[in-house]
PDB file of C-alpha atoms and ligand atoms in Angstrom:
ATOM      1  CA  UNK A  46     -85.847  22.793 -29.923  1.00 61.00           C
ATOM      2  CA  UNK A  47     -83.237  23.054 -27.404  1.00 79.00           C
ATOM      3  CA  UNK A  48     -84.422  19.555 -25.211  1.00 82.00           C
ATOM      4  CA  UNK A  49     -84.043  17.780 -28.663  1.00 89.00           C
ATOM      5  CA  UNK A  50     -80.530  19.092 -28.903  1.00 91.00           C
ATOM      6  CA  UNK A  51     -79.639  18.355 -25.339  1.00 92.00           C
ATOM      7  CA  UNK A  52     -81.837  14.739 -25.915  1.00 93.00           C
ATOM      8  CA  UNK A  53     -79.133  14.299 -28.842  1.00 92.00           C
ATOM      9  CA  UNK A  54     -75.719  15.144 -26.983  1.00 93.00           C
ATOM     10  CA  UNK A  55     -76.462  12.801 -24.572  1.00 95.00           C
ATOM     11  CA  UNK A  56     -77.525  10.113 -26.576  1.00 94.00           C
ATOM     12  CA  UNK A  57     -74.092  10.507 -28.525  1.00 96.00           C
ATOM     13  CA  UNK A  58     -72.197  10.536 -25.426  1.00 97.00           C
ATOM     14  CA  UNK A  59     -73.806   7.342 -23.971  1.00 97.00           C
ATOM     15  CA  UNK A  60     -73.033   6.079 -27.620  1.00 97.00           C
ATOM     16  CA  UNK A  61     -69.457   7.285 -27.294  1.00 97.00           C
ATOM     17  CA  UNK A  62     -68.483   6.138 -23.847  1.00 97.00           C
ATOM     18  CA  UNK A  63     -70.402   2.982 -24.341  1.00 98.00           C
ATOM     19  CA  UNK A  64     -68.024   2.322 -26.840  1.00 98.00           C
ATOM     20  CA  UNK A  65     -65.080   3.336 -25.039  1.00 98.00           C
ATOM     21  CA  UNK A  66     -66.882   0.535 -21.960  1.00 98.00           C
ATOM     22  CA  UNK A  67     -67.386  -2.234 -24.317  1.00 98.00           C
ATOM     23  CA  UNK A  68     -63.649  -1.791 -26.078  1.00 98.00           C
ATOM     24  CA  UNK A  69     -62.482  -2.177 -22.436  1.00 98.00           C
ATOM     25  CA  UNK A  70     -63.956  -4.984 -21.260  1.00 98.00           C
ATOM     26  CA  UNK A  71     -62.980  -6.724 -24.689  1.00 96.00           C
ATOM     27  CA  UNK A  72     -59.361  -5.746 -24.351  1.00 96.00           C
ATOM     28  CA  UNK A  73     -60.084  -7.481 -20.681  1.00 97.00           C
ATOM     29  CA  UNK A  74     -61.240 -10.367 -22.294  1.00 97.00           C
ATOM     30  CA  UNK A  75     -58.597 -10.772 -25.303  1.00 94.00           C
ATOM     31  CA  UNK A  76     -55.712 -10.109 -22.193  1.00 95.00           C
ATOM     32  CA  UNK A  77     -57.183 -12.563 -20.173  1.00 96.00           C
ATOM     33  CA  UNK A  78     -57.428 -15.725 -22.552  1.00 95.00           C
ATOM     34  CA  UNK A  79     -53.969 -14.700 -23.842  1.00 93.00           C
ATOM     35  CA  UNK A  80     -52.880 -14.972 -20.325  1.00 93.00           C
ATOM     36  CA  UNK A  81     -55.021 -17.868 -18.861  1.00 94.00           C
ATOM     37  CA  UNK A  82     -54.499 -20.165 -21.632  1.00 95.00           C
ATOM     38  CA  UNK A  83     -52.639 -18.671 -24.544  1.00 93.00           C
ATOM     39  CA  UNK A  84     -49.793 -20.823 -25.642  1.00 91.00           C
ATOM     40  CA  UNK A  85     -46.690 -19.302 -27.230  1.00 90.00           C
ATOM     41  CA  UNK A  86     -45.728 -21.973 -29.841  1.00 92.00           C
ATOM     42  CA  UNK A  87     -49.328 -21.260 -30.852  1.00 91.00           C
ATOM     43  CA  UNK A  88     -49.337 -20.753 -34.744  1.00 88.00           C
ATOM     44  CA  UNK A  89     -50.811 -17.102 -35.870  1.00 82.00           C
ATOM     45  CA  UNK A  90     -51.262 -15.926 -32.139  1.00 84.00           C
ATOM     46  CA  UNK A  91     -47.928 -17.428 -30.311  1.00 90.00           C
ATOM     47  CA  UNK A  92     -45.639 -13.975 -31.085  1.00 87.00           C
ATOM     48  CA  UNK A  93     -48.357 -11.994 -29.213  1.00 87.00           C
ATOM     49  CA  UNK A  94     -49.006 -14.524 -26.398  1.00 90.00           C
ATOM     50  CA  UNK A  95     -44.702 -14.559 -25.988  1.00 90.00           C
ATOM     51  CA  UNK A  96     -45.196 -11.168 -26.173  1.00 89.00           C
ATOM     52  CA  UNK A  97     -47.450 -11.146 -22.980  1.00 89.00           C
ATOM     53  CA  UNK A  98     -45.587 -12.852 -21.219  1.00 89.00           C
ATOM     54  CA  UNK A  99     -42.289 -10.634 -21.870  1.00 91.00           C
ATOM     55  CA  UNK A 100     -44.317  -8.276 -20.952  1.00 93.00           C
ATOM     56  CA  UNK A 101     -44.783  -9.404 -17.543  1.00 93.00           C
ATOM     57  CA  UNK A 102     -41.362  -9.777 -17.141  1.00 91.00           C
ATOM     58  CA  UNK A 103     -40.117  -6.629 -18.477  1.00 92.00           C
ATOM     59  CA  UNK A 104     -43.145  -3.843 -18.010  1.00 92.00           C
ATOM     60  CA  UNK A 105     -41.262  -1.201 -19.506  1.00 89.00           C
ATOM     61  CA  UNK A 106     -39.548  -3.377 -22.240  1.00 88.00           C
ATOM     62  CA  UNK A 107     -42.266  -2.422 -25.395  1.00 83.00           C
ATOM     63  CA  UNK A 108     -42.026   1.104 -24.883  1.00 85.00           C
ATOM     64  CA  UNK A 109     -39.178   0.921 -26.780  1.00 83.00           C
ATOM     65  CA  UNK A 110     -40.822  -0.306 -29.670  1.00 84.00           C
ATOM     66  CA  UNK A 111     -42.408   1.882 -33.143  1.00 89.00           C
ATOM     67  CA  UNK A 112     -45.937   2.510 -33.057  1.00 90.00           C
ATOM     68  CA  UNK A 113     -46.458   0.435 -36.031  1.00 91.00           C
ATOM     69  CA  UNK A 114     -45.193  -2.407 -34.431  1.00 86.00           C
ATOM     70  CA  UNK A 115     -47.125  -2.440 -31.705  1.00 86.00           C
ATOM     71  CA  UNK A 116     -50.648  -1.682 -33.249  1.00 90.00           C
ATOM     72  CA  UNK A 117     -50.612  -2.778 -36.445  1.00 88.00           C
ATOM     73  CA  UNK A 118     -52.204  -6.633 -35.829  1.00 87.00           C
ATOM     74  CA  UNK A 119     -54.799  -4.281 -34.190  1.00 91.00           C
ATOM     75  CA  UNK A 120     -55.082  -1.869 -36.949  1.00 95.00           C
ATOM     76  CA  UNK A 121     -55.999  -4.635 -39.196  1.00 94.00           C
ATOM     77  CA  UNK A 122     -58.649  -6.256 -37.181  1.00 92.00           C
ATOM     78  CA  UNK A 123     -59.871  -2.810 -36.616  1.00 95.00           C
ATOM     79  CA  UNK A 124     -60.854  -2.294 -40.130  1.00 97.00           C
ATOM     80  CA  UNK A 125     -61.942  -6.151 -40.592  1.00 96.00           C
ATOM     81  CA  UNK A 126     -64.538  -5.219 -37.481  1.00 95.00           C
ATOM     82  CA  UNK A 127     -65.694  -1.935 -39.531  1.00 96.00           C
ATOM     83  CA  UNK A 128     -65.881  -3.378 -42.974  1.00 97.00           C
ATOM     84  CA  UNK A 129     -68.335  -5.821 -41.387  1.00 97.00           C
ATOM     85  CA  UNK A 130     -70.331  -3.154 -39.489  1.00 97.00           C
ATOM     86  CA  UNK A 131     -70.578  -1.228 -42.561  1.00 97.00           C
ATOM     87  CA  UNK A 132     -71.268  -4.373 -44.839  1.00 98.00           C
ATOM     88  CA  UNK A 133     -74.431  -5.316 -42.088  1.00 97.00           C
ATOM     89  CA  UNK A 134     -75.576  -1.771 -42.059  1.00 97.00           C
ATOM     90  CA  UNK A 135     -74.412  -1.809 -38.008  1.00 97.00           C
ATOM     91  CA  UNK A 136     -71.522   0.866 -38.005  1.00 97.00           C
ATOM     92  CA  UNK A 137     -73.056   3.551 -36.013  1.00 97.00           C
ATOM     93  CA  UNK A 138     -71.539   6.123 -33.020  1.00 97.00           C
ATOM     94  CA  UNK A 139     -71.331   3.207 -30.586  1.00 98.00           C
ATOM     95  CA  UNK A 140     -69.752   0.204 -32.550  1.00 98.00           C
ATOM     96  CA  UNK A 141     -67.496   3.210 -34.099  1.00 97.00           C
ATOM     97  CA  UNK A 142     -66.507   4.305 -30.831  1.00 98.00           C
ATOM     98  CA  UNK A 143     -65.793   0.786 -29.436  1.00 98.00           C
ATOM     99  CA  UNK A 144     -63.247   0.102 -32.891  1.00 97.00           C
ATOM    100  CA  UNK A 145     -62.007   3.277 -32.508  1.00 97.00           C
ATOM    101  CA  UNK A 146     -60.933   2.740 -28.943  1.00 98.00           C
ATOM    102  CA  UNK A 147     -60.477  -0.604 -29.381  1.00 97.00           C
ATOM    103  CA  UNK A 148     -57.427  -0.307 -31.424  1.00 97.00           C
ATOM    104  CA  UNK A 149     -55.587   1.999 -29.264  1.00 97.00           C
ATOM    105  CA  UNK A 150     -56.147  -0.150 -27.148  1.00 96.00           C
ATOM    106  CA  UNK A 151     -51.949  -0.716 -26.972  1.00 94.00           C
ATOM    107  CA  UNK A 152     -50.989   2.860 -26.563  1.00 96.00           C
ATOM    108  CA  UNK A 153     -53.477   3.078 -23.365  1.00 97.00           C
ATOM    109  CA  UNK A 154     -51.465   0.232 -22.371  1.00 96.00           C
ATOM    110  CA  UNK A 155     -48.284   2.232 -23.070  1.00 96.00           C
ATOM    111  CA  UNK A 156     -49.364   5.494 -21.774  1.00 97.00           C
ATOM    112  CA  UNK A 157     -50.727   3.333 -18.270  1.00 97.00           C
ATOM    113  CA  UNK A 158     -46.585   2.442 -18.326  1.00 97.00           C
ATOM    114  CA  UNK A 159     -44.861   5.425 -19.185  1.00 96.00           C
ATOM    115  CA  UNK A 160     -43.892   8.534 -16.405  1.00 96.00           C
ATOM    116  CA  UNK A 161     -46.229  11.919 -16.919  1.00 96.00           C
ATOM    117  CA  UNK A 162     -43.268  13.019 -17.703  1.00 97.00           C
ATOM    118  CA  UNK A 163     -42.646  10.943 -20.412  1.00 96.00           C
ATOM    119  CA  UNK A 164     -46.733  11.309 -21.254  1.00 97.00           C
ATOM    120  CA  UNK A 165     -46.925  14.827 -21.433  1.00 97.00           C
ATOM    121  CA  UNK A 166     -49.290  16.879 -19.825  1.00 97.00           C
ATOM    122  CA  UNK A 167     -52.900  16.126 -22.020  1.00 97.00           C
ATOM    123  CA  UNK A 168     -52.340  12.170 -21.476  1.00 97.00           C
ATOM    124  CA  UNK A 169     -51.689  12.570 -17.850  1.00 98.00           C
ATOM    125  CA  UNK A 170     -55.111  14.939 -17.622  1.00 98.00           C
ATOM    126  CA  UNK A 171     -56.835  12.308 -19.235  1.00 97.00           C
ATOM    127  CA  UNK A 172     -55.513   9.609 -17.076  1.00 98.00           C
ATOM    128  CA  UNK A 173     -56.338  11.749 -14.016  1.00 98.00           C
ATOM    129  CA  UNK A 174     -60.102  11.245 -14.857  1.00 98.00           C
ATOM    130  CA  UNK A 175     -59.337   7.793 -15.382  1.00 98.00           C
ATOM    131  CA  UNK A 176     -60.888   7.160 -18.716  1.00 97.00           C
ATOM    132  CA  UNK A 177     -56.974   6.297 -20.137  1.00 98.00           C
ATOM    133  CA  UNK A 178     -55.823   3.859 -17.614  1.00 98.00           C
ATOM    134  CA  UNK A 179     -53.683   5.315 -14.807  1.00 98.00           C
ATOM    135  CA  UNK A 180     -50.335   4.002 -13.624  1.00 97.00           C
ATOM    136  CA  UNK A 181     -51.243   3.096 -10.474  1.00 96.00           C
ATOM    137  CA  UNK A 182     -54.690   1.401 -12.120  1.00 97.00           C
ATOM    138  CA  UNK A 183     -52.425  -0.261 -14.242  1.00 97.00           C
ATOM    139  CA  UNK A 184     -49.243  -1.804 -11.455  1.00 96.00           C
ATOM    140  CA  UNK A 185     -52.579  -4.147 -10.086  1.00 95.00           C
ATOM    141  CA  UNK A 186     -52.535  -6.591 -12.817  1.00 95.00           C
ATOM    142  CA  UNK A 187     -48.214  -6.516 -12.418  1.00 94.00           C
ATOM    143  CA  UNK A 188     -49.216  -7.477  -8.818  1.00 88.00           C
ATOM    144  CA  UNK A 189     -48.951 -10.853  -7.370  1.00 75.00           C
ATOM    145  CA  UNK A 190     -50.851 -13.385  -9.906  1.00 79.00           C
ATOM    146  CA  UNK A 191     -51.158 -11.475 -12.886  1.00 86.00           C
ATOM    147  CA  UNK A 192     -54.703 -12.550 -12.336  1.00 92.00           C
ATOM    148  CA  UNK A 193     -56.674  -9.409 -12.112  1.00 95.00           C
ATOM    149  CA  UNK A 194     -57.191  -6.114 -13.509  1.00 97.00           C
ATOM    150  CA  UNK A 195     -57.286  -7.740 -17.551  1.00 97.00           C
ATOM    151  CA  UNK A 196     -58.619  -4.178 -18.978  1.00 98.00           C
ATOM    152  CA  UNK A 197     -56.232  -1.823 -20.472  1.00 97.00           C
ATOM    153  CA  UNK A 198     -57.809   0.955 -21.703  1.00 98.00           C
ATOM    154  CA  UNK A 199     -59.574   3.129 -18.641  1.00 98.00           C
ATOM    155  CA  UNK A 200     -60.233   3.094 -14.963  1.00 98.00           C
ATOM    156  CA  UNK A 201     -63.480   2.243 -14.582  1.00 98.00           C
ATOM    157  CA  UNK A 202     -64.461  -1.158 -15.963  1.00 98.00           C
ATOM    158  CA  UNK A 203     -61.984  -3.118 -13.885  1.00 98.00           C
ATOM    159  CA  UNK A 204     -62.939  -2.516 -10.317  1.00 98.00           C
ATOM    160  CA  UNK A 205     -66.860  -4.181 -11.641  1.00 98.00           C
ATOM    161  CA  UNK A 206     -65.658  -7.686 -13.178  1.00 98.00           C
ATOM    162  CA  UNK A 207     -63.253  -7.773  -9.746  1.00 97.00           C
ATOM    163  CA  UNK A 208     -66.723  -7.181  -7.961  1.00 97.00           C
ATOM    164  CA  UNK A 209     -68.556  -9.744  -9.476  1.00 98.00           C
ATOM    165  CA  UNK A 210     -65.745 -11.644  -9.730  1.00 97.00           C
ATOM    166  CA  UNK A 211     -65.941 -12.196 -13.269  1.00 98.00           C
ATOM    167  CA  UNK A 212     -63.313 -14.100 -14.558  1.00 97.00           C
ATOM    168  CA  UNK A 213     -62.933 -16.518 -12.003  1.00 97.00           C
ATOM    169  CA  UNK A 214     -66.506 -17.125 -12.918  1.00 98.00           C
ATOM    170  CA  UNK A 215     -65.430 -17.560 -16.495  1.00 97.00           C
ATOM    171  CA  UNK A 216     -62.689 -19.619 -16.206  1.00 97.00           C
ATOM    172  CA  UNK A 217     -65.065 -22.102 -14.077  1.00 97.00           C
ATOM    173  CA  UNK A 218     -67.233 -22.274 -16.777  1.00 97.00           C
ATOM    174  CA  UNK A 219     -64.309 -22.578 -19.571  1.00 97.00           C
ATOM    175  CA  UNK A 220     -63.139 -25.896 -17.041  1.00 97.00           C
ATOM    176  CA  UNK A 221     -66.614 -26.987 -16.720  1.00 97.00           C
ATOM    177  CA  UNK A 222     -67.392 -27.095 -20.596  1.00 97.00           C
ATOM    178  CA  UNK A 223     -63.718 -28.317 -22.078  1.00 96.00           C
ATOM    179  CA  UNK A 224     -61.879 -29.234 -18.430  1.00 96.00           C
ATOM    180  CA  UNK A 225     -59.458 -26.793 -19.431  1.00 94.00           C
ATOM    181  CA  UNK A 226     -57.733 -24.882 -15.886  1.00 94.00           C
ATOM    182  CA  UNK A 227     -55.986 -21.877 -16.561  1.00 93.00           C
ATOM    183  CA  UNK A 228     -52.286 -21.594 -16.374  1.00 87.00           C
ATOM    184  CA  UNK A 229     -50.022 -19.020 -13.973  1.00 82.00           C
ATOM    185  CA  UNK A 230     -47.824 -16.832 -15.244  1.00 79.00           C
ATOM    186  CA  UNK A 231     -44.386 -17.438 -15.577  1.00 78.00           C
ATOM    187  CA  UNK A 232     -43.699 -14.428 -13.857  1.00 77.00           C
ATOM    188  CA  UNK A 233     -45.339 -15.126 -11.530  1.00 73.00           C
ATOM    189  CA  UNK A 234     -42.731 -15.631  -8.006  1.00 66.00           C
ATOM    190  CA  UNK A 235     -42.773 -19.172  -6.355  1.00 64.00           C
ATOM    191  CA  UNK A 236     -44.257 -17.695  -2.983  1.00 64.00           C
ATOM    192  CA  UNK A 237     -47.369 -17.019  -4.870  1.00 62.00           C
ATOM    193  CA  UNK A 238     -47.084 -19.840  -6.768  1.00 60.00           C
ATOM    194  CA  UNK A 239     -47.129 -22.095  -3.774  1.00 62.00           C
ATOM    195  CA  UNK A 240     -49.965 -20.906  -2.534  1.00 60.00           C
ATOM    196  CA  UNK A 241     -52.123 -20.189  -4.962  1.00 57.00           C
TER     197      UNK A 241
HETATM  198 ZN1  LIG B  29     -51.256  -9.624 -18.741  1.00 95.47          ZN
HETATM  199 ZN1  LIG B  30     -48.604  -3.687 -18.331  1.00 95.47          ZN
END
């Protein structure tokens, strides 16, 4: 019997962590798409893309907004996903965990811009484990071309994606299929812009 309990616990932990990493990966995909191809003039998505651009210029400005302002769109998206999983009989620990962590992606991102004092002991301790993204890790996205480290939830997904050069490969694929090249972020400084 104890063996069964251990096996169930391991399976549950794998589903929860699997959901966490899937949510992290998807946060990176969305962020990458907005940063590299997004146009602030687009309907519906435009204001999120403008907010991302502003965030690159003034990284701490979004800390001032309310919880609802930061998260309302993602919560709606999360509820739609939950309903979809439920309706198709695919709502389980893995998909539920992915949605749960995914809807808090903005909060993970926000914590990565705050000081340990602002975050408090619990979040700071979580950031030290890397399961909540740390300030040092997220700072890599705000350096240079703003074209790496797109995932915002943990410290573990980005190094894998950077190592296999996942996003440059995806950009080559987009170019091959649609002919579109990614745009350089407006906040990128002139020196980097010329070298790129
Ligand atoms: Zn960005
Ligand atoms: Zn940021």
